PDB file of C-alpha atoms in Angstrom:
ATOM      1  CA  MET A  48     -38.922 -30.599  13.416  1.00  0.00           C
ATOM      2  CA  PRO A  49     -38.858 -32.242  16.514  1.00  0.00           C
ATOM      3  CA  THR A  50     -38.018 -30.201  19.801  1.00  0.00           C
ATOM      4  CA  VAL A  51     -37.145 -30.601  22.912  1.00  0.00           C
ATOM      5  CA  THR A  52     -37.764 -28.400  25.980  1.00  0.00           C
ATOM      6  CA  LEU A  53     -36.192 -28.321  29.409  1.00  0.00           C
ATOM      7  CA  ARG A  54     -36.891 -26.111  31.819  1.00  0.00           C
ATOM      8  CA  PHE A  55     -34.918 -26.129  35.139  1.00  0.00           C
ATOM      9  CA  SER A  56     -34.426 -24.242  38.625  1.00  0.00           C
ATOM     10  CA  PRO A  57     -31.615 -21.958  38.392  1.00  0.00           C
ATOM     11  CA  MET A  58     -29.190 -25.106  40.087  1.00  0.00           C
ATOM     12  CA  ALA A  59     -25.685 -26.091  39.060  1.00  0.00           C
ATOM     13  CA  GLU A  60     -26.589 -29.661  39.600  1.00  0.00           C
ATOM     14  CA  HIS A  61     -29.130 -29.444  36.844  1.00  0.00           C
ATOM     15  CA  VAL A  62     -26.356 -28.304  34.170  1.00  0.00           C
ATOM     16  CA  ARG A  63     -25.190 -32.117  34.209  1.00  0.00           C
ATOM     17  CA  THR A  64     -29.068 -32.598  33.206  1.00  0.00           C
ATOM     18  CA  ALA A  65     -28.911 -30.208  30.824  1.00  0.00           C
ATOM     19  CA  ARG A  66     -25.929 -31.849  28.803  1.00  0.00           C
ATOM     20  CA  LEU A  67     -27.080 -35.418  28.885  1.00  0.00           C
ATOM     21  CA  VAL A  68     -30.290 -34.288  27.492  1.00  0.00           C
ATOM     22  CA  ALA A  69     -28.647 -31.967  24.645  1.00  0.00           C
ATOM     23  CA  VAL A  70     -26.277 -34.822  24.020  1.00  0.00           C
ATOM     24  CA  SER A  71     -29.083 -37.763  24.126  1.00  0.00           C
ATOM     25  CA  VAL A  72     -30.873 -35.101  21.518  1.00  0.00           C
ATOM     26  CA  ALA A  73     -27.537 -34.971  19.213  1.00  0.00           C
ATOM     27  CA  ARG A  74     -26.630 -38.811  19.283  1.00  0.00           C
ATOM     28  CA  ARG A  75     -30.723 -39.710  18.209  1.00  0.00           C
ATOM     29  CA  ALA A  76     -30.232 -36.824  15.212  1.00  0.00           C
ATOM     30  CA  GLY A  77     -26.812 -38.788  14.179  1.00  0.00           C
ATOM     31  CA  PHE A  78     -24.169 -36.623  14.992  1.00  0.00           C
ATOM     32  CA  GLY A  79     -20.787 -38.329  15.682  1.00  0.00           C
ATOM     33  CA  GLU A  80     -18.784 -38.438  18.698  1.00  0.00           C
ATOM     34  CA  ASP A  81     -16.715 -35.265  17.907  1.00  0.00           C
ATOM     35  CA  GLN A  82     -19.652 -32.987  17.888  1.00  0.00           C
ATOM     36  CA  LEU A  83     -20.822 -34.442  20.657  1.00  0.00           C
ATOM     37  CA  ASP A  84     -18.281 -33.242  23.120  1.00  0.00           C
ATOM     38  CA  GLU A  85     -18.365 -30.083  21.008  1.00  0.00           C
ATOM     39  CA  ILE A  86     -22.138 -30.110  21.773  1.00  0.00           C
ATOM     40  CA  ARG A  87     -21.420 -31.232  25.465  1.00  0.00           C
ATOM     41  CA  ILE A  88     -19.041 -28.417  26.222  1.00  0.00           C
ATOM     42  CA  ALA A  89     -20.830 -25.508  24.930  1.00  0.00           C
ATOM     43  CA  ILE A  90     -24.590 -26.474  26.399  1.00  0.00           C
ATOM     44  CA  GLY A  91     -22.639 -26.932  29.473  1.00  0.00           C
ATOM     45  CA  GLU A  92     -21.188 -23.294  29.181  1.00  0.00           C
ATOM     46  CA  ALA A  93     -24.421 -21.497  28.054  1.00  0.00           C
ATOM     47  CA  CYS A  94     -26.304 -23.430  30.853  1.00  0.00           C
ATOM     48  CA  ALA A  95     -23.597 -22.650  33.124  1.00  0.00           C
ATOM     49  CA  ARG A  96     -23.760 -18.958  32.546  1.00  0.00           C
ATOM     50  CA  ALA A  97     -27.970 -18.557  32.840  1.00  0.00           C
ATOM     51  CA  VAL A  98     -28.198 -20.438  36.513  1.00  0.00           C
ATOM     52  CA  ALA A  99     -25.767 -17.790  37.179  1.00  0.00           C
ATOM     53  CA  GLY A 100     -28.107 -15.072  36.373  1.00  0.00           C
ATOM     54  CA  GLY A 101     -30.855 -16.593  37.784  1.00  0.00           C
ATOM     55  CA  VAL A 102     -28.822 -17.331  40.994  1.00  0.00           C
ATOM     56  CA  LEU A 103     -28.122 -13.713  40.830  1.00  0.00           C
ATOM     57  CA  ALA A 104     -31.663 -12.941  40.143  1.00  0.00           C
ATOM     58  CA  ALA A 105     -32.608 -14.520  43.703  1.00  0.00           C
ATOM     59  CA  PRO A 106     -30.136 -15.517  46.088  1.00  0.00           C
ATOM     60  CA  THR A 107     -32.789 -16.769  48.703  1.00  0.00           C
ATOM     61  CA  GLY A 108     -35.679 -17.652  48.653  1.00  0.00           C
ATOM     62  CA  PRO A 109     -37.477 -19.160  45.232  1.00  0.00           C
ATOM     63  CA  PRO A 110     -36.140 -18.360  42.066  1.00  0.00           C
ATOM     64  CA  VAL A 111     -37.369 -15.567  40.338  1.00  0.00           C
ATOM     65  CA  SER A 112     -36.606 -17.140  36.732  1.00  0.00           C
ATOM     66  CA  LEU A 113     -36.075 -20.912  35.620  1.00  0.00           C
ATOM     67  CA  VAL A 114     -33.715 -22.128  32.845  1.00  0.00           C
ATOM     68  CA  ASP A 115     -34.953 -22.763  29.336  1.00  0.00           C
ATOM     69  CA  MET A 116     -32.946 -24.847  27.022  1.00  0.00           C
ATOM     70  CA  ARG A 117     -34.922 -26.203  23.656  1.00  0.00           C
ATOM     71  CA  LEU A 118     -33.117 -27.979  21.278  1.00  0.00           C
ATOM     72  CA  CYS A 119     -34.270 -28.779  17.714  1.00  0.00           C
ATOM     73  CA  ASP A 120     -33.321 -31.386  15.347  1.00  0.00           C
ATOM     74  CA  ASP A 121     -33.653 -30.987  11.583  1.00  0.00           C
ATOM     75  CA  ASP A 122     -32.245 -33.602   9.343  1.00  0.00           C
ATOM     76  CA  ASP A 123     -28.851 -32.037   9.130  1.00  0.00           C
ATOM     77  CA  ARG A 124     -28.462 -29.249  11.992  1.00  0.00           C
ATOM     78  CA  LEU A 125     -29.348 -29.087  15.702  1.00  0.00           C
ATOM     79  CA  ASP A 126     -29.874 -25.362  17.179  1.00  0.00           C
ATOM     80  CA  VAL A 127     -30.329 -25.200  20.739  1.00  0.00           C
ATOM     81  CA  THR A 128     -31.612 -22.164  22.855  1.00  0.00           C
ATOM     82  CA  VAL A 129     -29.912 -21.745  26.308  1.00  0.00           C
ATOM     83  CA  SER A 130     -32.295 -18.692  28.141  1.00  0.00           C
ATOM     84  CA  GLN A 131     -34.026 -17.989  31.530  1.00  0.00           C
ATOM     85  CA  CYS A 132     -37.723 -16.954  31.462  1.00  0.00           C
ATOM     86  CA  GLY A 133     -40.184 -16.348  34.301  1.00  0.00           C
ATOM     87  CA  PRO A 134     -41.798 -19.291  36.670  1.00  0.00           C
ATOM     88  CA  ASP A 135     -44.457 -19.012  34.532  1.00  0.00           C
ATOM     89  CA  GLY A 136     -42.430 -19.310  30.919  1.00  0.00           C
ATOM     90  CA  GLY A 137     -42.880 -15.468  30.447  1.00  0.00           C
ATOM     91  CA  PRO A 138     -40.115 -12.841  30.491  1.00  0.00           C
ATOM     92  CA  VAL A 139     -38.061 -13.016  33.495  1.00  0.00           C
ATOM     93  CA  PRO A 140     -39.894 -10.318  36.403  1.00  0.00           C
ATOM     94  CA  ASP A 141     -37.945  -6.868  37.114  1.00  0.00           C
ATOM     95  CA  GLY A 142     -35.312  -7.208  39.898  1.00  0.00           C
ATOM     96  CA  PRO A 143     -31.727  -7.614  39.802  1.00  0.00           C
ATOM     97  CA  GLY A 144     -32.003  -9.290  36.730  1.00  0.00           C
ATOM     98  CA  PRO A 145     -29.346 -12.067  35.017  1.00  0.00           C
ATOM     99  CA  LEU A 146     -25.614 -11.376  34.761  1.00  0.00           C
ATOM    100  CA  ALA A 147     -24.881  -7.949  33.814  1.00  0.00           C
ATOM    101  CA  THR A 148     -21.582  -8.277  32.382  1.00  0.00           C
ATOM    102  CA  ALA A 149     -21.469 -11.493  30.142  1.00  0.00           C
ATOM    103  CA  ASP A 150     -17.827 -13.685  30.488  1.00  0.00           C
ATOM    104  CA  PRO A 151     -16.103 -12.993  27.619  1.00  0.00           C
ATOM    105  CA  LEU A 152     -14.017 -16.632  27.734  1.00  0.00           C
ATOM    106  CA  SER A 153     -17.888 -18.101  28.429  1.00  0.00           C
ATOM    107  CA  LEU A 154     -18.844 -16.722  24.985  1.00  0.00           C
ATOM    108  CA  ALA A 155     -15.742 -17.262  23.137  1.00  0.00           C
ATOM    109  CA  LEU A 156     -15.619 -20.904  24.002  1.00  0.00           C
ATOM    110  CA  MET A 157     -19.325 -21.460  23.369  1.00  0.00           C
ATOM    111  CA  ALA A 158     -18.790 -19.728  19.577  1.00  0.00           C
ATOM    112  CA  GLY A 159     -15.402 -22.285  19.198  1.00  0.00           C
ATOM    113  CA  MET A 160     -17.691 -25.624  19.753  1.00  0.00           C
ATOM    114  CA  ALA A 161     -20.481 -24.046  17.857  1.00  0.00           C
ATOM    115  CA  ASP A 162     -20.699 -23.686  13.658  1.00  0.00           C
ATOM    116  CA  SER A 163     -22.970 -20.936  14.792  1.00  0.00           C
ATOM    117  CA  SER A 164     -23.741 -18.534  17.984  1.00  0.00           C
ATOM    118  CA  ALA A 165     -25.304 -15.585  18.731  1.00  0.00           C
ATOM    119  CA  GLU A 166     -26.647 -13.849  21.662  1.00  0.00           C
ATOM    120  CA  THR A 167     -30.429 -13.747  22.203  1.00  0.00           C
ATOM    121  CA  SER A 168     -32.559 -10.882  23.550  1.00  0.00           C
ATOM    122  CA  SER A 169     -33.784 -12.636  26.186  1.00  0.00           C
ATOM    123  CA  ALA A 170     -32.249 -12.625  29.823  1.00  0.00           C
ATOM    124  CA  GLY A 171     -29.137 -14.946  29.621  1.00  0.00           C
ATOM    125  CA  GLY A 172     -29.879 -15.757  26.209  1.00  0.00           C
ATOM    126  CA  VAL A 173     -27.871 -17.651  23.655  1.00  0.00           C
ATOM    127  CA  THR A 174     -28.823 -19.140  20.562  1.00  0.00           C
ATOM    128  CA  LEU A 175     -25.780 -22.417  19.133  1.00  0.00           C
ATOM    129  CA  SER A 176     -25.721 -24.388  16.463  1.00  0.00           C
ATOM    130  CA  TRP A 177     -24.228 -27.203  14.243  1.00  0.00           C
ATOM    131  CA  ASN A 178     -24.351 -28.708  11.453  1.00  0.00           C
ATOM    132  CA  LEU A 179     -24.494 -32.740  11.111  1.00  0.00           C
ATOM    133  CA  GLN A 180     -21.243 -33.606   9.356  1.00  0.00           C
ATOM    134  CA  PRO A 181     -20.992 -37.136   8.198  1.00  0.00           C
ATOM    135  CA  ALA A 182     -19.198 -39.333  10.095  1.00  0.00           C
ATOM    136  CA  SER A 183     -15.208 -39.978   9.375  1.00  0.00           C
ATOM    137  CA  GLU A 184     -14.310 -43.703   8.267  1.00  0.00           C
ATOM    138  CA  ASP A 185     -11.738 -45.301  10.097  1.00  0.00           C
ATOM    139  CA  THR A 186      -8.661 -45.912   7.510  1.00  0.00           C
ATOM    140  CA  ARG A 187      -6.403 -47.423   9.719  1.00  0.00           C
ATOM    141  CA  SER A 188      -5.267 -50.989   8.713  1.00  0.00           C
ATOM    142  CA  PHE A 189      -4.376 -53.097  11.747  1.00  0.00           C
TER     143      PHE A 189
END
């Protein structure tokens, strides 16, 4: 099971890069354009949620947390986990911490885009999964 890991500072500018990495992994795994759009939207929401938590944890100075995104693609499935981690890759240090309350709209959007979703026990974490769907054949006649 190939795994790609991306860690970045909790800055909104990096969310686009995370989406691009996720879509590249999904495209290489054989996901179709319809699913790529769903993956792009859900990953953007998950990363934005983790970034917001990291910003609240360190409004000034160096970040006390990083956003960690792990993508695992199997023959017919893509599993993505987005969470916060400490600068050394370990747990987030004690402090103000991640978002106190999760945005229910963001969680609902991620759940609607992914085949399965779950919040993780790690700070600001969410796991999203998609099953590879066979490409639909274009049956239009011209």
